[in-house]
Amino acid sequence: MSQSQIWEQRRHDDPRHDTLNALLDSIERFVRERLVPAEHVVAETDEIPEDIIAEMKELGLFGLTIPEEYNGLGLTMEEEALVIMAMGQTSPAFRSVFGTTVGIGSQGILLDGLDWRRKSTCPSFATGEIIASFALTEPEAGSDSASLCTTAIRDGDFYVVNGTKRFITNAPHAGIFTLMAHRIPRIRALAA
C-alpha cells in the first residue's frame, strides 16, 4: 500500500487531503523514477548529484517542517512521517540531504530562536538555499552526547568553541551548523 493510500484511508475528510496526496504521489514517483536508478551513482561517488538536489528543492523537501509563513510546507509530524516513509523506499543517503535541515537544523531556530533569526533563516531553509548540518560525533565520545568533550564558552557576544568533531552530516554543503557542546568545561575523572 502506498503512502498516499494510507493517507487516503485515514484522512479522506481532511481539507489538506488532496494537497498531501499530490505531494506523496510526486515523491513516490520521484523516488521510483529518479532516486532508485541513481543509487549506484551515489554508492560509487559518495555524492548526491546536483540535479537531484535541485529536484528535491523543487519538490519542497527542504521545507517540509518549515511553517508556511516562512515559505515552507508546514507539514504536521504525521504528514512528515508519511513523506519519510515514501523516501524510505530508496537509499537513506537521499533523505539525509534534507533531513538535517527539516529536523535539528531548523527546529532549534523555530522553537527557541529570536524572531529576526527565524525571519532571516527559515525561508532559506525552506528553499534549500541554506542546508543545515549536525555536528555531534567526536573521536573519543562517538555519538554519546553525555560524553562530549567539545566546549562552547561565552566570550562577550560570541562563543569560543574548542573541540573536535567528525562524521558531520552535510558538512561540505552546509550553510549553518547545529553543534553539540558543553557550556561548562568538564573535569574528567581519573581511572584508578
mmCIF file with all atom_site columns, C-alpha atoms in Angstrom:
data_model
loop_
_atom_site.group_PDB
_atom_site.id
_atom_site.type_symbol
_atom_site.label_atom_id
_atom_site.label_alt_id
_atom_site.label_comp_id
_atom_site.label_asym_id
_atom_site.label_entity_id
_atom_site.label_seq_id
_atom_site.pdbx_PDB_ins_code
_atom_site.Cartn_x
_atom_site.Cartn_y
_atom_site.Cartn_z
_atom_site.occupancy
_atom_site.B_iso_or_equiv
_atom_site.pdbx_formal_charge
_atom_site.auth_seq_id
_atom_site.auth_comp_id
_atom_site.auth_asym_id
_atom_site.auth_atom_id
_atom_site.pdbx_PDB_model_num
ATOM 1   C CA . MET A 1 1   ? 0.000   0.000  0.000   1.00 0.00 ? 1   MET A CA 1
ATOM 2   C CA . SER A 1 2   ? 1.429   3.394  -0.985  1.00 0.00 ? 2   SER A CA 1
ATOM 3   C CA . GLN A 1 3   ? 1.769   6.304  1.451   1.00 0.00 ? 3   GLN A CA 1
ATOM 4   C CA . SER A 1 4   ? -0.944  8.200  -0.397  1.00 0.00 ? 4   SER A CA 1
ATOM 5   C CA . GLN A 1 5   ? -3.305  5.211  0.005   1.00 0.00 ? 5   GLN A CA 1
ATOM 6   C CA . ILE A 1 6   ? -2.623  5.161  3.759   1.00 0.00 ? 6   ILE A CA 1
ATOM 7   C CA . TRP A 1 7   ? -3.404  8.874  3.909   1.00 0.00 ? 7   TRP A CA 1
ATOM 8   C CA . GLU A 1 8   ? -6.490  8.276  1.771   1.00 0.00 ? 8   GLU A CA 1
ATOM 9   C CA . GLN A 1 9   ? -7.852  5.777  4.282   1.00 0.00 ? 9   GLN A CA 1
ATOM 10  C CA . ARG A 1 10  ? -7.111  7.869  7.359   1.00 0.00 ? 10  ARG A CA 1
ATOM 11  C CA . ARG A 1 11  ? -7.877  11.434 6.289   1.00 0.00 ? 11  ARG A CA 1
ATOM 12  C CA . HIS A 1 12  ? -10.398 11.465 3.467   1.00 0.00 ? 12  HIS A CA 1
ATOM 13  C CA . ASP A 1 13  ? -12.343 14.313 5.059   1.00 0.00 ? 13  ASP A CA 1
ATOM 14  C CA . ASP A 1 14  ? -9.272  16.455 5.866   1.00 0.00 ? 14  ASP A CA 1
ATOM 15  C CA . PRO A 1 15  ? -9.122  19.707 3.804   1.00 0.00 ? 15  PRO A CA 1
ATOM 16  C CA . ARG A 1 16  ? -5.383  19.114 3.179   1.00 0.00 ? 16  ARG A CA 1
ATOM 17  C CA . HIS A 1 17  ? -6.140  15.669 1.790   1.00 0.00 ? 17  HIS A CA 1
ATOM 18  C CA . ASP A 1 18  ? -5.747  16.450 -1.921  1.00 0.00 ? 18  ASP A CA 1
ATOM 19  C CA . THR A 1 19  ? -2.613  18.545 -1.419  1.00 0.00 ? 19  THR A CA 1
ATOM 20  C CA . LEU A 1 20  ? -0.855  15.916 0.671   1.00 0.00 ? 20  LEU A CA 1
ATOM 21  C CA . ASN A 1 21  ? -1.877  13.130 -1.718  1.00 0.00 ? 21  ASN A CA 1
ATOM 22  C CA . ALA A 1 22  ? -0.437  15.096 -4.627  1.00 0.00 ? 22  ALA A CA 1
ATOM 23  C CA . LEU A 1 23  ? 2.798   15.646 -2.702  1.00 0.00 ? 23  LEU A CA 1
ATOM 24  C CA . LEU A 1 24  ? 3.080   11.958 -1.745  1.00 0.00 ? 24  LEU A CA 1
ATOM 25  C CA . ASP A 1 25  ? 2.341   10.866 -5.316  1.00 0.00 ? 25  ASP A CA 1
ATOM 26  C CA . SER A 1 26  ? 5.053   13.223 -6.596  1.00 0.00 ? 26  SER A CA 1
ATOM 27  C CA . ILE A 1 27  ? 7.573   11.969 -4.049  1.00 0.00 ? 27  ILE A CA 1
ATOM 28  C CA . GLU A 1 28  ? 6.777   8.308  -4.741  1.00 0.00 ? 28  GLU A CA 1
ATOM 29  C CA . ARG A 1 29  ? 7.254   8.931  -8.474  1.00 0.00 ? 29  ARG A CA 1
ATOM 30  C CA . PHE A 1 30  ? 10.491  10.871 -7.800  1.00 0.00 ? 30  PHE A CA 1
ATOM 31  C CA . VAL A 1 31  ? 11.819  8.007  -5.668  1.00 0.00 ? 31  VAL A CA 1
ATOM 32  C CA . ARG A 1 32  ? 10.886  5.396  -8.265  1.00 0.00 ? 32  ARG A CA 1
ATOM 33  C CA . GLU A 1 33  ? 11.981  7.262  -11.396 1.00 0.00 ? 33  GLU A CA 1
ATOM 34  C CA . ARG A 1 34  ? 14.947  9.337  -10.200 1.00 0.00 ? 34  ARG A CA 1
ATOM 35  C CA . LEU A 1 35  ? 16.355  8.187  -6.869  1.00 0.00 ? 35  LEU A CA 1
ATOM 36  C CA . VAL A 1 36  ? 16.333  4.391  -7.112  1.00 0.00 ? 36  VAL A CA 1
ATOM 37  C CA . PRO A 1 37  ? 18.050  4.492  -10.543 1.00 0.00 ? 37  PRO A CA 1
ATOM 38  C CA . ALA A 1 38  ? 20.687  6.882  -9.118  1.00 0.00 ? 38  ALA A CA 1
ATOM 39  C CA . GLU A 1 39  ? 21.548  4.741  -6.069  1.00 0.00 ? 39  GLU A CA 1
ATOM 40  C CA . HIS A 1 40  ? 24.543  3.158  -7.831  1.00 0.00 ? 40  HIS A CA 1
ATOM 41  C CA . VAL A 1 41  ? 25.962  6.598  -8.709  1.00 0.00 ? 41  VAL A CA 1
ATOM 42  C CA . VAL A 1 42  ? 25.701  7.705  -5.072  1.00 0.00 ? 42  VAL A CA 1
ATOM 43  C CA . ALA A 1 43  ? 27.314  4.467  -3.870  1.00 0.00 ? 43  ALA A CA 1
ATOM 44  C CA . GLU A 1 44  ? 30.201  4.866  -6.334  1.00 0.00 ? 44  GLU A CA 1
ATOM 45  C CA . THR A 1 45  ? 30.829  8.602  -5.907  1.00 0.00 ? 45  THR A CA 1
ATOM 46  C CA . ASP A 1 46  ? 29.648  9.193  -2.326  1.00 0.00 ? 46  ASP A CA 1
ATOM 47  C CA . GLU A 1 47  ? 27.845  12.298 -3.659  1.00 0.00 ? 47  GLU A CA 1
ATOM 48  C CA . ILE A 1 48  ? 24.234  13.136 -4.421  1.00 0.00 ? 48  ILE A CA 1
ATOM 49  C CA . PRO A 1 49  ? 24.142  14.564 -7.967  1.00 0.00 ? 49  PRO A CA 1
ATOM 50  C CA . GLU A 1 50  ? 23.396  18.308 -8.051  1.00 0.00 ? 50  GLU A CA 1
ATOM 51  C CA . ASP A 1 51  ? 20.473  17.848 -10.454 1.00 0.00 ? 51  ASP A CA 1
ATOM 52  C CA . ILE A 1 52  ? 18.791  15.536 -7.934  1.00 0.00 ? 52  ILE A CA 1
ATOM 53  C CA . ILE A 1 53  ? 19.329  18.041 -5.112  1.00 0.00 ? 53  ILE A CA 1
ATOM 54  C CA . ALA A 1 54  ? 17.774  20.712 -7.334  1.00 0.00 ? 54  ALA A CA 1
ATOM 55  C CA . GLU A 1 55  ? 14.733  18.479 -7.874  1.00 0.00 ? 55  GLU A CA 1
ATOM 56  C CA . MET A 1 56  ? 14.464  17.908 -4.107  1.00 0.00 ? 56  MET A CA 1
ATOM 57  C CA . LYS A 1 57  ? 14.368  21.668 -3.661  1.00 0.00 ? 57  LYS A CA 1
ATOM 58  C CA . GLU A 1 58  ? 11.666  21.997 -6.325  1.00 0.00 ? 58  GLU A CA 1
ATOM 59  C CA . LEU A 1 59  ? 9.558   19.350 -4.578  1.00 0.00 ? 59  LEU A CA 1
ATOM 60  C CA . GLY A 1 60  ? 9.785   21.339 -1.342  1.00 0.00 ? 60  GLY A CA 1
ATOM 61  C CA . LEU A 1 61  ? 11.620  18.620 0.588   1.00 0.00 ? 61  LEU A CA 1
ATOM 62  C CA . PHE A 1 62  ? 13.852  21.150 2.367   1.00 0.00 ? 62  PHE A CA 1
ATOM 63  C CA . GLY A 1 63  ? 10.758  22.940 3.685   1.00 0.00 ? 63  GLY A CA 1
ATOM 64  C CA . LEU A 1 64  ? 8.679   20.009 4.916   1.00 0.00 ? 64  LEU A CA 1
ATOM 65  C CA . THR A 1 65  ? 8.521   21.163 8.539   1.00 0.00 ? 65  THR A CA 1
ATOM 66  C CA . ILE A 1 66  ? 9.105   24.867 7.980   1.00 0.00 ? 66  ILE A CA 1
ATOM 67  C CA . PRO A 1 67  ? 5.866   26.807 8.630   1.00 0.00 ? 67  PRO A CA 1
ATOM 68  C CA . GLU A 1 68  ? 4.066   28.266 5.628   1.00 0.00 ? 68  GLU A CA 1
ATOM 69  C CA . GLU A 1 69  ? 4.726   31.801 6.947   1.00 0.00 ? 69  GLU A CA 1
ATOM 70  C CA . TYR A 1 70  ? 8.401   31.140 6.105   1.00 0.00 ? 70  TYR A CA 1
ATOM 71  C CA . ASN A 1 71  ? 7.570   29.631 2.681   1.00 0.00 ? 71  ASN A CA 1
ATOM 72  C CA . GLY A 1 72  ? 7.729   26.029 3.884   1.00 0.00 ? 72  GLY A CA 1
ATOM 73  C CA . LEU A 1 73  ? 5.130   23.303 3.532   1.00 0.00 ? 73  LEU A CA 1
ATOM 74  C CA . GLY A 1 74  ? 4.252   23.347 7.236   1.00 0.00 ? 74  GLY A CA 1
ATOM 75  C CA . LEU A 1 75  ? 3.619   19.602 7.436   1.00 0.00 ? 75  LEU A CA 1
ATOM 76  C CA . THR A 1 76  ? 2.442   18.031 10.662  1.00 0.00 ? 76  THR A CA 1
ATOM 77  C CA . MET A 1 77  ? 4.587   15.328 12.216  1.00 0.00 ? 77  MET A CA 1
ATOM 78  C CA . GLU A 1 78  ? 2.226   12.677 10.829  1.00 0.00 ? 78  GLU A CA 1
ATOM 79  C CA . GLU A 1 79  ? 2.423   14.153 7.336   1.00 0.00 ? 79  GLU A CA 1
ATOM 80  C CA . GLU A 1 80  ? 6.211   14.384 7.558   1.00 0.00 ? 80  GLU A CA 1
ATOM 81  C CA . ALA A 1 81  ? 6.316   10.719 8.635   1.00 0.00 ? 81  ALA A CA 1
ATOM 82  C CA . LEU A 1 82  ? 4.364   9.753  5.502   1.00 0.00 ? 82  LEU A CA 1
ATOM 83  C CA . VAL A 1 83  ? 6.866   11.641 3.342   1.00 0.00 ? 83  VAL A CA 1
ATOM 84  C CA . ILE A 1 84  ? 9.807   9.983  5.117   1.00 0.00 ? 84  ILE A CA 1
ATOM 85  C CA . MET A 1 85  ? 8.190   6.571  4.639   1.00 0.00 ? 85  MET A CA 1
ATOM 86  C CA . ALA A 1 86  ? 7.955   7.296  0.913   1.00 0.00 ? 86  ALA A CA 1
ATOM 87  C CA . MET A 1 87  ? 11.620  8.346  0.911   1.00 0.00 ? 87  MET A CA 1
ATOM 88  C CA . GLY A 1 88  ? 12.426  5.125  2.760   1.00 0.00 ? 88  GLY A CA 1
ATOM 89  C CA . GLN A 1 89  ? 11.968  3.223  -0.491  1.00 0.00 ? 89  GLN A CA 1
ATOM 90  C CA . THR A 1 90  ? 15.435  4.304  -1.582  1.00 0.00 ? 90  THR A CA 1
ATOM 91  C CA . SER A 1 91  ? 18.907  4.837  -0.113  1.00 0.00 ? 91  SER A CA 1
ATOM 92  C CA . PRO A 1 92  ? 18.903  6.801  3.173   1.00 0.00 ? 92  PRO A CA 1
ATOM 93  C CA . ALA A 1 93  ? 21.640  9.000  1.694   1.00 0.00 ? 93  ALA A CA 1
ATOM 94  C CA . PHE A 1 94  ? 18.972  10.921 -0.222  1.00 0.00 ? 94  PHE A CA 1
ATOM 95  C CA . ARG A 1 95  ? 16.910  11.646 2.891   1.00 0.00 ? 95  ARG A CA 1
ATOM 96  C CA . SER A 1 96  ? 19.942  12.815 4.839   1.00 0.00 ? 96  SER A CA 1
ATOM 97  C CA . VAL A 1 97  ? 20.472  15.669 2.364   1.00 0.00 ? 97  VAL A CA 1
ATOM 98  C CA . PHE A 1 98  ? 17.307  17.431 3.531   1.00 0.00 ? 98  PHE A CA 1
ATOM 99  C CA . GLY A 1 99  ? 16.570  15.559 6.781   1.00 0.00 ? 99  GLY A CA 1
ATOM 100 C CA . THR A 1 100 ? 19.009  17.539 8.896   1.00 0.00 ? 100 THR A CA 1
ATOM 101 C CA . THR A 1 101 ? 17.591  20.809 7.562   1.00 0.00 ? 101 THR A CA 1
ATOM 102 C CA . VAL A 1 102 ? 13.957  19.941 8.336   1.00 0.00 ? 102 VAL A CA 1
ATOM 103 C CA . GLY A 1 103 ? 14.940  18.396 11.675  1.00 0.00 ? 103 GLY A CA 1
ATOM 104 C CA . ILE A 1 104 ? 17.596  19.527 14.104  1.00 0.00 ? 104 ILE A CA 1
ATOM 105 C CA . GLY A 1 105 ? 18.917  22.231 11.745  1.00 0.00 ? 105 GLY A CA 1
ATOM 106 C CA . SER A 1 106 ? 15.748  24.301 11.645  1.00 0.00 ? 106 SER A CA 1
ATOM 107 C CA . GLN A 1 107 ? 13.809  23.214 14.701  1.00 0.00 ? 107 GLN A CA 1
ATOM 108 C CA . GLY A 1 108 ? 16.124  24.851 17.225  1.00 0.00 ? 108 GLY A CA 1
ATOM 109 C CA . ILE A 1 109 ? 15.706  28.163 15.446  1.00 0.00 ? 109 ILE A CA 1
ATOM 110 C CA . LEU A 1 110 ? 11.956  27.710 15.018  1.00 0.00 ? 110 LEU A CA 1
ATOM 111 C CA . LEU A 1 111 ? 11.386  26.729 18.647  1.00 0.00 ? 111 LEU A CA 1
ATOM 112 C CA . ASP A 1 112 ? 13.929  28.868 20.510  1.00 0.00 ? 112 ASP A CA 1
ATOM 113 C CA . GLY A 1 113 ? 15.397  31.332 18.034  1.00 0.00 ? 113 GLY A CA 1
ATOM 114 C CA . LEU A 1 114 ? 14.926  35.050 18.064  1.00 0.00 ? 114 LEU A CA 1
ATOM 115 C CA . ASP A 1 115 ? 12.241  36.366 15.728  1.00 0.00 ? 115 ASP A CA 1
ATOM 116 C CA . TRP A 1 116 ? 14.759  38.133 13.450  1.00 0.00 ? 116 TRP A CA 1
ATOM 117 C CA . ARG A 1 117 ? 16.726  34.866 13.133  1.00 0.00 ? 117 ARG A CA 1
ATOM 118 C CA . ARG A 1 118 ? 13.599  32.876 12.169  1.00 0.00 ? 118 ARG A CA 1
ATOM 119 C CA . LYS A 1 119 ? 12.658  35.507 9.583   1.00 0.00 ? 119 LYS A CA 1
ATOM 120 C CA . SER A 1 120 ? 16.161  35.679 8.119   1.00 0.00 ? 120 SER A CA 1
ATOM 121 C CA . THR A 1 121 ? 16.963  31.956 8.094   1.00 0.00 ? 121 THR A CA 1
ATOM 122 C CA . CYS A 1 122 ? 13.822  29.841 7.776   1.00 0.00 ? 122 CYS A CA 1
ATOM 123 C CA . PRO A 1 123 ? 12.809  30.941 4.259   1.00 0.00 ? 123 PRO A CA 1
ATOM 124 C CA . SER A 1 124 ? 16.302  29.951 3.081   1.00 0.00 ? 124 SER A CA 1
ATOM 125 C CA . PHE A 1 125 ? 15.924  26.563 4.786   1.00 0.00 ? 125 PHE A CA 1
ATOM 126 C CA . ALA A 1 126 ? 12.569  26.058 3.033   1.00 0.00 ? 126 ALA A CA 1
ATOM 127 C CA . THR A 1 127 ? 14.052  26.605 -0.435  1.00 0.00 ? 127 THR A CA 1
ATOM 128 C CA . GLY A 1 128 ? 17.215  24.623 0.272   1.00 0.00 ? 128 GLY A CA 1
ATOM 129 C CA . GLU A 1 129 ? 19.329  27.745 -0.226  1.00 0.00 ? 129 GLU A CA 1
ATOM 130 C CA . ILE A 1 130 ? 20.750  27.019 3.226   1.00 0.00 ? 130 ILE A CA 1
ATOM 131 C CA . ILE A 1 131 ? 21.422  23.371 4.034   1.00 0.00 ? 131 ILE A CA 1
ATOM 132 C CA . ALA A 1 132 ? 21.854  22.533 7.702   1.00 0.00 ? 132 ALA A CA 1
ATOM 133 C CA . SER A 1 133 ? 24.458  20.319 9.284   1.00 0.00 ? 133 SER A CA 1
ATOM 134 C CA . PHE A 1 134 ? 24.650  18.464 12.584  1.00 0.00 ? 134 PHE A CA 1
ATOM 135 C CA . ALA A 1 135 ? 27.923  18.175 14.486  1.00 0.00 ? 135 ALA A CA 1
ATOM 136 C CA . LEU A 1 136 ? 27.656  15.662 17.325  1.00 0.00 ? 136 LEU A CA 1
ATOM 137 C CA . THR A 1 137 ? 30.175  12.835 16.860  1.00 0.00 ? 137 THR A CA 1
ATOM 138 C CA . GLU A 1 138 ? 33.630  13.131 18.453  1.00 0.00 ? 138 GLU A CA 1
ATOM 139 C CA . PRO A 1 139 ? 36.703  10.875 18.232  1.00 0.00 ? 139 PRO A CA 1
ATOM 140 C CA . GLU A 1 140 ? 36.586  9.835  21.912  1.00 0.00 ? 140 GLU A CA 1
ATOM 141 C CA . ALA A 1 141 ? 32.868  10.154 22.705  1.00 0.00 ? 141 ALA A CA 1
ATOM 142 C CA . GLY A 1 142 ? 31.382  8.822  19.476  1.00 0.00 ? 142 GLY A CA 1
ATOM 143 C CA . SER A 1 143 ? 27.740  9.932  19.326  1.00 0.00 ? 143 SER A CA 1
ATOM 144 C CA . ASP A 1 144 ? 27.180  9.746  23.088  1.00 0.00 ? 144 ASP A CA 1
ATOM 145 C CA . SER A 1 145 ? 26.086  13.303 23.824  1.00 0.00 ? 145 SER A CA 1
ATOM 146 C CA . ALA A 1 146 ? 26.659  12.877 27.573  1.00 0.00 ? 146 ALA A CA 1
ATOM 147 C CA . SER A 1 147 ? 30.342  12.120 26.955  1.00 0.00 ? 147 SER A CA 1
ATOM 148 C CA . LEU A 1 148 ? 31.186  15.035 24.677  1.00 0.00 ? 148 LEU A CA 1
ATOM 149 C CA . CYS A 1 149 ? 34.439  16.902 25.241  1.00 0.00 ? 149 CYS A CA 1
ATOM 150 C CA . THR A 1 150 ? 33.775  19.916 22.988  1.00 0.00 ? 150 THR A CA 1
ATOM 151 C CA . THR A 1 151 ? 33.047  23.129 24.863  1.00 0.00 ? 151 THR A CA 1
ATOM 152 C CA . ALA A 1 152 ? 31.368  26.375 23.848  1.00 0.00 ? 152 ALA A CA 1
ATOM 153 C CA . ILE A 1 153 ? 32.345  29.125 26.309  1.00 0.00 ? 153 ILE A CA 1
ATOM 154 C CA . ARG A 1 154 ? 30.713  32.537 26.066  1.00 0.00 ? 154 ARG A CA 1
ATOM 155 C CA . ASP A 1 155 ? 33.088  35.423 25.350  1.00 0.00 ? 155 ASP A CA 1
ATOM 156 C CA . GLY A 1 156 ? 31.095  38.656 25.075  1.00 0.00 ? 156 GLY A CA 1
ATOM 157 C CA . ASP A 1 157 ? 28.536  38.282 22.294  1.00 0.00 ? 157 ASP A CA 1
ATOM 158 C CA . PHE A 1 158 ? 30.110  35.102 20.936  1.00 0.00 ? 158 PHE A CA 1
ATOM 159 C CA . TYR A 1 159 ? 31.044  31.591 21.938  1.00 0.00 ? 159 TYR A CA 1
ATOM 160 C CA . VAL A 1 160 ? 34.532  30.143 21.675  1.00 0.00 ? 160 VAL A CA 1
ATOM 161 C CA . VAL A 1 161 ? 34.264  26.523 20.585  1.00 0.00 ? 161 VAL A CA 1
ATOM 162 C CA . ASN A 1 162 ? 37.063  24.145 21.493  1.00 0.00 ? 162 ASN A CA 1
ATOM 163 C CA . GLY A 1 163 ? 36.998  20.506 20.438  1.00 0.00 ? 163 GLY A CA 1
ATOM 164 C CA . THR A 1 164 ? 36.999  18.071 17.545  1.00 0.00 ? 164 THR A CA 1
ATOM 165 C CA . LYS A 1 165 ? 34.016  16.786 15.560  1.00 0.00 ? 165 LYS A CA 1
ATOM 166 C CA . ARG A 1 166 ? 33.808  14.190 12.799  1.00 0.00 ? 166 ARG A CA 1
ATOM 167 C CA . PHE A 1 167 ? 31.220  12.489 10.585  1.00 0.00 ? 167 PHE A CA 1
ATOM 168 C CA . ILE A 1 168 ? 29.357  15.802 10.330  1.00 0.00 ? 168 ILE A CA 1
ATOM 169 C CA . THR A 1 169 ? 26.193  15.345 8.301   1.00 0.00 ? 169 THR A CA 1
ATOM 170 C CA . ASN A 1 170 ? 26.114  17.624 5.222   1.00 0.00 ? 170 ASN A CA 1
ATOM 171 C CA . ALA A 1 171 ? 29.303  19.438 6.294   1.00 0.00 ? 171 ALA A CA 1
ATOM 172 C CA . PRO A 1 172 ? 30.667  20.103 2.774   1.00 0.00 ? 172 PRO A CA 1
ATOM 173 C CA . HIS A 1 173 ? 27.414  21.777 1.687   1.00 0.00 ? 173 HIS A CA 1
ATOM 174 C CA . ALA A 1 174 ? 26.124  23.311 4.914   1.00 0.00 ? 174 ALA A CA 1
ATOM 175 C CA . GLY A 1 175 ? 25.454  26.982 5.426   1.00 0.00 ? 175 GLY A CA 1
ATOM 176 C CA . ILE A 1 176 ? 24.611  26.535 9.105   1.00 0.00 ? 176 ILE A CA 1
ATOM 177 C CA . PHE A 1 177 ? 25.711  24.038 11.755  1.00 0.00 ? 177 PHE A CA 1
ATOM 178 C CA . THR A 1 178 ? 23.949  22.732 14.835  1.00 0.00 ? 178 THR A CA 1
ATOM 179 C CA . LEU A 1 179 ? 26.867  21.967 17.129  1.00 0.00 ? 179 LEU A CA 1
ATOM 180 C CA . MET A 1 180 ? 26.577  19.896 20.289  1.00 0.00 ? 180 MET A CA 1
ATOM 181 C CA . ALA A 1 181 ? 28.923  21.103 23.047  1.00 0.00 ? 181 ALA A CA 1
ATOM 182 C CA . HIS A 1 182 ? 29.100  21.684 26.790  1.00 0.00 ? 182 HIS A CA 1
ATOM 183 C CA . ARG A 1 183 ? 28.886  25.265 28.029  1.00 0.00 ? 183 ARG A CA 1
ATOM 184 C CA . ILE A 1 184 ? 30.809  24.388 31.177  1.00 0.00 ? 184 ILE A CA 1
ATOM 185 C CA . PRO A 1 185 ? 34.205  22.653 30.843  1.00 0.00 ? 185 PRO A CA 1
ATOM 186 C CA . ARG A 1 186 ? 34.046  19.101 32.144  1.00 0.00 ? 186 ARG A CA 1
ATOM 187 C CA . ILE A 1 187 ? 36.577  17.693 34.550  1.00 0.00 ? 187 ILE A CA 1
ATOM 188 C CA . ARG A 1 188 ? 37.478  14.175 33.533  1.00 0.00 ? 188 ARG A CA 1
ATOM 189 C CA . ALA A 1 189 ? 37.750  11.693 36.377  1.00 0.00 ? 189 ALA A CA 1
ATOM 190 C CA . LEU A 1 190 ? 40.972  9.748  36.510  1.00 0.00 ? 190 LEU A CA 1
ATOM 191 C CA . ALA A 1 191 ? 40.602  5.995  36.344  1.00 0.00 ? 191 ALA A CA 1
ATOM 192 C CA . ALA A 1 192 ? 42.287  4.263  39.267  1.00 0.00 ? 192 ALA A CA 1
#
